[in-house]
Coordinates of C-alpha atoms in Angstrom, one line a residue:
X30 CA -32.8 -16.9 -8.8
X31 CA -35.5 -17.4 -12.2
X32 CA -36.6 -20.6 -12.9
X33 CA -35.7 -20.5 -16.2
X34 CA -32.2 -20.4 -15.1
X35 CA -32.6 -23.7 -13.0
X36 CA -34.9 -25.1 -15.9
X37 CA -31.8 -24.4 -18.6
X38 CA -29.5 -26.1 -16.4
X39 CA -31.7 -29.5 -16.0
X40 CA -32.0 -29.5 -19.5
X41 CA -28.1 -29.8 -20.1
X42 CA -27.1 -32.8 -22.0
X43 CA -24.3 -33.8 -19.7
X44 CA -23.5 -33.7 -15.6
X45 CA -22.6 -29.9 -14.5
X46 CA -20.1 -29.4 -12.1
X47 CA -21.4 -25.8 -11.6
X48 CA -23.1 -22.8 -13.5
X49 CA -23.1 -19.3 -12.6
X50 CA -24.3 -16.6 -13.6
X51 CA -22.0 -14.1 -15.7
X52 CA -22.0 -11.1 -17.6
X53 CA -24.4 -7.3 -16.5
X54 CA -26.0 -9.3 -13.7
X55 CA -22.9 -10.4 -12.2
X56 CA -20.9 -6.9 -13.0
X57 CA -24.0 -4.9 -11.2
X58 CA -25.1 -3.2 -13.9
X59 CA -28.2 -5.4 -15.3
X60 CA -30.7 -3.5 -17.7
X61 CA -34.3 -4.2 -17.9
X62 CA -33.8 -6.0 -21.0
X63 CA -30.3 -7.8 -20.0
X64 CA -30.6 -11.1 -21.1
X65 CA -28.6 -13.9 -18.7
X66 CA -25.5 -14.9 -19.4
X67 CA -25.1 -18.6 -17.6
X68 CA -21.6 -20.1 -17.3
X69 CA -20.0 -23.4 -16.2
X70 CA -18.5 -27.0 -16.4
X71 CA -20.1 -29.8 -17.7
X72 CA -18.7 -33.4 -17.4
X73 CA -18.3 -35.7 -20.0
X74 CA -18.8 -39.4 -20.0
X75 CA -15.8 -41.6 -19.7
X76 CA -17.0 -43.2 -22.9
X77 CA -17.5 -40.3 -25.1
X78 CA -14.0 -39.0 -24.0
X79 CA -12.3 -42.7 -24.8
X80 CA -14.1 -43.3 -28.1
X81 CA -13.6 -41.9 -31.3
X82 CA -16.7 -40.0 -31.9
X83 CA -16.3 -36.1 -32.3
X84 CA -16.6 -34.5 -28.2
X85 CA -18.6 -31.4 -26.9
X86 CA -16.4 -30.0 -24.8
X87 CA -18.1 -26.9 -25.2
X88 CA -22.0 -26.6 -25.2
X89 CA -24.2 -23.9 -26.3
X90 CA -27.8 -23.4 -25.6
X91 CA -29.8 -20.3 -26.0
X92 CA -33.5 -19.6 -24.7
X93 CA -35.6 -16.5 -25.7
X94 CA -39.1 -17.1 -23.9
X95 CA -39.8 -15.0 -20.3
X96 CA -36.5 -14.0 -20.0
X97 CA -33.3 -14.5 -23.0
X98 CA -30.7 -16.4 -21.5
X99 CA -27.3 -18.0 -23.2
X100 CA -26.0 -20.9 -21.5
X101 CA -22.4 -22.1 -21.8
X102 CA -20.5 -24.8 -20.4
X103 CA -16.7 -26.4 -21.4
X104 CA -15.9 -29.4 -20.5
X105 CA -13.8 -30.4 -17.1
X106 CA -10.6 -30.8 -18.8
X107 CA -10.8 -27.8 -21.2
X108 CA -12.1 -25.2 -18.0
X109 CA -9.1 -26.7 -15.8
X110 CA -6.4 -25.8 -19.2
X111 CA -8.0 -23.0 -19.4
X112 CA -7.2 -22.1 -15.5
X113 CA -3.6 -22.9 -16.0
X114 CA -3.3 -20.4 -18.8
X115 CA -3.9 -17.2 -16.7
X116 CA -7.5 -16.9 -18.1
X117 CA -9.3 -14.0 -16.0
X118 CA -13.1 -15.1 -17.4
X119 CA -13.2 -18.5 -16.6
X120 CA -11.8 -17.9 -12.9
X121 CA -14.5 -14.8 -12.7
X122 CA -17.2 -18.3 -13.4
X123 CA -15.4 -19.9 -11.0
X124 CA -16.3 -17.4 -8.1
X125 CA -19.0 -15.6 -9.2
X126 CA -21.7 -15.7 -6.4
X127 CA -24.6 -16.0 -8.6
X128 CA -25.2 -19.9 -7.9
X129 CA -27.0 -21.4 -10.2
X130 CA -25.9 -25.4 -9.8
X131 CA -23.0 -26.2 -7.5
X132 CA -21.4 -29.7 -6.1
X133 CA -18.7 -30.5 -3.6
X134 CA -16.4 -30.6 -6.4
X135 CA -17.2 -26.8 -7.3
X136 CA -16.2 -25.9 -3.7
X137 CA -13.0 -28.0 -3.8
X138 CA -12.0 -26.2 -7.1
X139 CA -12.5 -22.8 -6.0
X140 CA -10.2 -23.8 -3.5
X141 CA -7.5 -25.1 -5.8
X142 CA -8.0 -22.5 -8.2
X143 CA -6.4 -20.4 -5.7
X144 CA -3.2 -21.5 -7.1
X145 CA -3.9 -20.9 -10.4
X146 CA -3.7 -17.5 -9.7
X147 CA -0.4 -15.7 -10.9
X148 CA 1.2 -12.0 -11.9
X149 CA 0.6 -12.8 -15.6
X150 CA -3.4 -12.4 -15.3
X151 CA -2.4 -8.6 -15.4
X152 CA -1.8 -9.5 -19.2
X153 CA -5.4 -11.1 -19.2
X154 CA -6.5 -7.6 -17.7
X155 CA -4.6 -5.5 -20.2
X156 CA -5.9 -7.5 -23.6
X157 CA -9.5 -7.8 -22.5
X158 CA -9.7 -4.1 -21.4
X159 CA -7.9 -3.4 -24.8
X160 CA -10.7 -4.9 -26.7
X161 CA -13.7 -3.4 -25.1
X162 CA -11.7 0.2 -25.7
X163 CA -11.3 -0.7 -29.3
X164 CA -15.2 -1.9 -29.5
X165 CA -16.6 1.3 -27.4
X166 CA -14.8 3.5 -30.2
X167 CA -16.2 2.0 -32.8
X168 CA -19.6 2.6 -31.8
X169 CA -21.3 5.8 -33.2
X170 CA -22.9 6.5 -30.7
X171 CA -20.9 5.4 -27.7
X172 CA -22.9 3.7 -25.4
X173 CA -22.9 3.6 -21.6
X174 CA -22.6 -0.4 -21.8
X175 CA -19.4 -1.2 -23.7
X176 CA -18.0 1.8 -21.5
X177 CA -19.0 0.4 -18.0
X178 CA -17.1 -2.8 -19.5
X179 CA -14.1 -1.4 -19.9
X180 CA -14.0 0.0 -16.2
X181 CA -15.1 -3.3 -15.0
X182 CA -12.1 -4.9 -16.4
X183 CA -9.6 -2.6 -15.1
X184 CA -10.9 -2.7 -11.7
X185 CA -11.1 -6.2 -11.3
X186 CA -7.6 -7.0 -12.8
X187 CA -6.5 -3.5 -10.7
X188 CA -8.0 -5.4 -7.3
X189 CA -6.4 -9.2 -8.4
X190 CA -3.4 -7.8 -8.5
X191 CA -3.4 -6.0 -5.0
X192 CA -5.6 -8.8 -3.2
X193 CA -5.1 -11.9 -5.2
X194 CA -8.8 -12.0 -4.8
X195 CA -11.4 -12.1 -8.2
X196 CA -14.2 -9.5 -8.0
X197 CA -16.1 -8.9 -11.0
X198 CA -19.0 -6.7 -9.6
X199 CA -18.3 -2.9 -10.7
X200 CA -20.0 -1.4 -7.5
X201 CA -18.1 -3.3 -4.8
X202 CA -14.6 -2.5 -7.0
X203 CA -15.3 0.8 -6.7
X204 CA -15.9 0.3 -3.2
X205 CA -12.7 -1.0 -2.7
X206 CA -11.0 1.7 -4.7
X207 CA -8.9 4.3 -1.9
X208 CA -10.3 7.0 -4.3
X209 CA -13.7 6.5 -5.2
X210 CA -14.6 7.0 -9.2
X211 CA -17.2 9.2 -8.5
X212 CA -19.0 9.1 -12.0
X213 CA -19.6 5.3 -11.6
X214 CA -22.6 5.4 -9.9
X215 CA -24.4 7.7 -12.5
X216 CA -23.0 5.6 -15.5
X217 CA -24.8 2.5 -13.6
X218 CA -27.4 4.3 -13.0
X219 CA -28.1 5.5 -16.6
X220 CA -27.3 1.7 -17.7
X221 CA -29.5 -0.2 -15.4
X222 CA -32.3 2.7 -15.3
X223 CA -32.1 2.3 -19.6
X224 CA -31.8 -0.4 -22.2
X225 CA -28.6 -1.9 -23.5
X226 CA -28.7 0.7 -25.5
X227 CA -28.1 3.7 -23.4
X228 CA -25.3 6.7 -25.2
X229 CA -23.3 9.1 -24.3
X230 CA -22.9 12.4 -25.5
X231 CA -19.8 12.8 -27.6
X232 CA -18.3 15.8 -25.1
X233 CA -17.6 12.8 -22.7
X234 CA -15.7 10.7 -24.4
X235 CA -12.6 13.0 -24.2
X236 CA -13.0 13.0 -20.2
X237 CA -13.5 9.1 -19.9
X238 CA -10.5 8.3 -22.7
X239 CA -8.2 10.0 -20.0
X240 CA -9.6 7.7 -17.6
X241 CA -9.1 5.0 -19.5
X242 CA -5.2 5.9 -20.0
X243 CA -4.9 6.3 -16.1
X244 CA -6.4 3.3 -15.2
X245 CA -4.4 1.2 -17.7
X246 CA -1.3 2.7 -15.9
X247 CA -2.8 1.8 -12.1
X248 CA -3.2 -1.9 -13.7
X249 CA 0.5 -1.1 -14.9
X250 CA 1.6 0.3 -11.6
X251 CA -0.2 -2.9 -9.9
X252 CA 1.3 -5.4 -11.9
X253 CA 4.7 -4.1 -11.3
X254 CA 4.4 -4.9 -7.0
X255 CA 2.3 -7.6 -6.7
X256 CA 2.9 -10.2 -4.6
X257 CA 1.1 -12.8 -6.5
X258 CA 3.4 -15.6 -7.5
X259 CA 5.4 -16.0 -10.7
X260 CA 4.3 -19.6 -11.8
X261 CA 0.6 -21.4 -11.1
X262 CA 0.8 -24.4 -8.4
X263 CA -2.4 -26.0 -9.0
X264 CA -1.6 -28.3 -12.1
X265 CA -1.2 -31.6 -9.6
X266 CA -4.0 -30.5 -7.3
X267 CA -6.4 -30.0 -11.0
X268 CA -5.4 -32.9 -12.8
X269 CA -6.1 -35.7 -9.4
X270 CA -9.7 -33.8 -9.6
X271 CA -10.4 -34.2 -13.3
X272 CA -9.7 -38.2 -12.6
X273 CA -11.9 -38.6 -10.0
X274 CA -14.9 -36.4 -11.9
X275 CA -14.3 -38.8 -14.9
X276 CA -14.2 -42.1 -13.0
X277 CA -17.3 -41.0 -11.2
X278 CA -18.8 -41.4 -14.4
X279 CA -17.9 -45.0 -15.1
X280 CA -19.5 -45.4 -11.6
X281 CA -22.9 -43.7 -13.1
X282 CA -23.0 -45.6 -16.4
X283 CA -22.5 -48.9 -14.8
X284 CA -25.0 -48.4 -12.1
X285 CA -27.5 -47.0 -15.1
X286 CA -26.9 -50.2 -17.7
X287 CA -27.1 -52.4 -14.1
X288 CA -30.9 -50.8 -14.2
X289 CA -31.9 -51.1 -17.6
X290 CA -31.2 -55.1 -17.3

């Protein structure tokens, strides 16, 4: 993993309970010029929460020296709402494999997350895929990028819905897929061979707007027999951990105004 990546993550203002990395690198289809996308929960002091000063329960920070990378973080409480509201991104944080900072805590919420996990992420699926459609037509030209998007959303929320498992990585989706979509590889090729900039030529759009239409109905079809539960199970299970992460920090600040005596 880059040291810039580690470096960015010291220099975060508050306790992390993990970042990971998101975006091309974690889809498998990083171009030379991909900048990092890093993701993740930070904790906030007890204090800060308490008082009445303004909180960041979401931090931004952006480097553009050896590599470009865009850090983002939410607080505990506002990542663990955002769990219990069928939010595919944040659970694709959760998992990703692409470890930048972890704790014990990280591992225990992966596990609860598990319950988090319902039938309505399919509606998740279906907006988010929605939107990278709408923003791969408006491009003139089309590029390879916003298109490879689009697939990657399907898939995923095509495999969540069969599996009850998050993959995010476009290559192993298609692995995954009974029938393989055998123009994948060459779009990722031509992506992570390119720039971020990489087009298409305007005959293929026709060929992959049918594709989009049919893999809209697979998420449809998907949706429709899951097994994945109705309702989430994980509220109790979320809310004991956010208490314990808080009052750790009590724990911390004590120990640190103990020191500066």
């Amino acid at each position: 993993m880059n040291e810039q990546l580690h470096l960015a993550v010291k220099e975060h203002p508050y306790a992390l309970l993990f970042a990971t990395v998101s975006g091309a690198h974690l889809y498998g289809f990083p171009s030379a010029d991909s900048d990092y996308d890093l993701r993740g929960v930070h904790i906030l002091p007890a204090d800060e929460v308490l008082g009445l000063l303004a909180q960041r329960d979401t931090v931004e920070l952006s480097k553009k020296e050896s590599i470009e990378l865009d850090l983002v973080t939410h607080d505990v409480q506002k990542f663990f709402r955002l769990l219990l509201k069928a939010n595919g991104y944040v659970l694709e944080q959760l998992y990703s494999p692409l470890v930048v900072h972890t704790t014990p805590e990280h591992e225990e919420l992966k596990w609860i997350a598990k319950g988090c996990i319902t039938r309505h992420h399919a509606h998740h699926y279906f907006g988010f895929a929605e939107n990278q459609w709408r923003l791969f037509q408006k491009e003139e030209p089309p590029r390879v990028k916003p298109l490879l998007y689009v697939f990657r959303v399907l898939l995923t929320g095509i495999h969540l819905m069969r599996t009850g498992i998050v993959e995010a990585n476009l290559i192993r989706l298609n692995d995954h897929e009974e029938h393989k979509l055998a123009y994948l590889p060459e779009l990722i090729e031509r992506k992570t061979r390119g720039t971020e900039r990489q087009s298409l030529d305007s005959t293929e759009v026709s060929f992959y707007a049918c594709e989009y239409d049919r893999l809209r109905k697979k998420l449809e079809d998907e949706a429709g027999r899951t097994s994945l539960p109705e309702s989430q199970t994980a509220r109790a299970a979320l809310n004991d951990l956010l208490l314990r992460v808080r009052l750790k920090t009590v724990g911390v600040e004590r120990e640190a105004g103990q020191k500066t005596q």
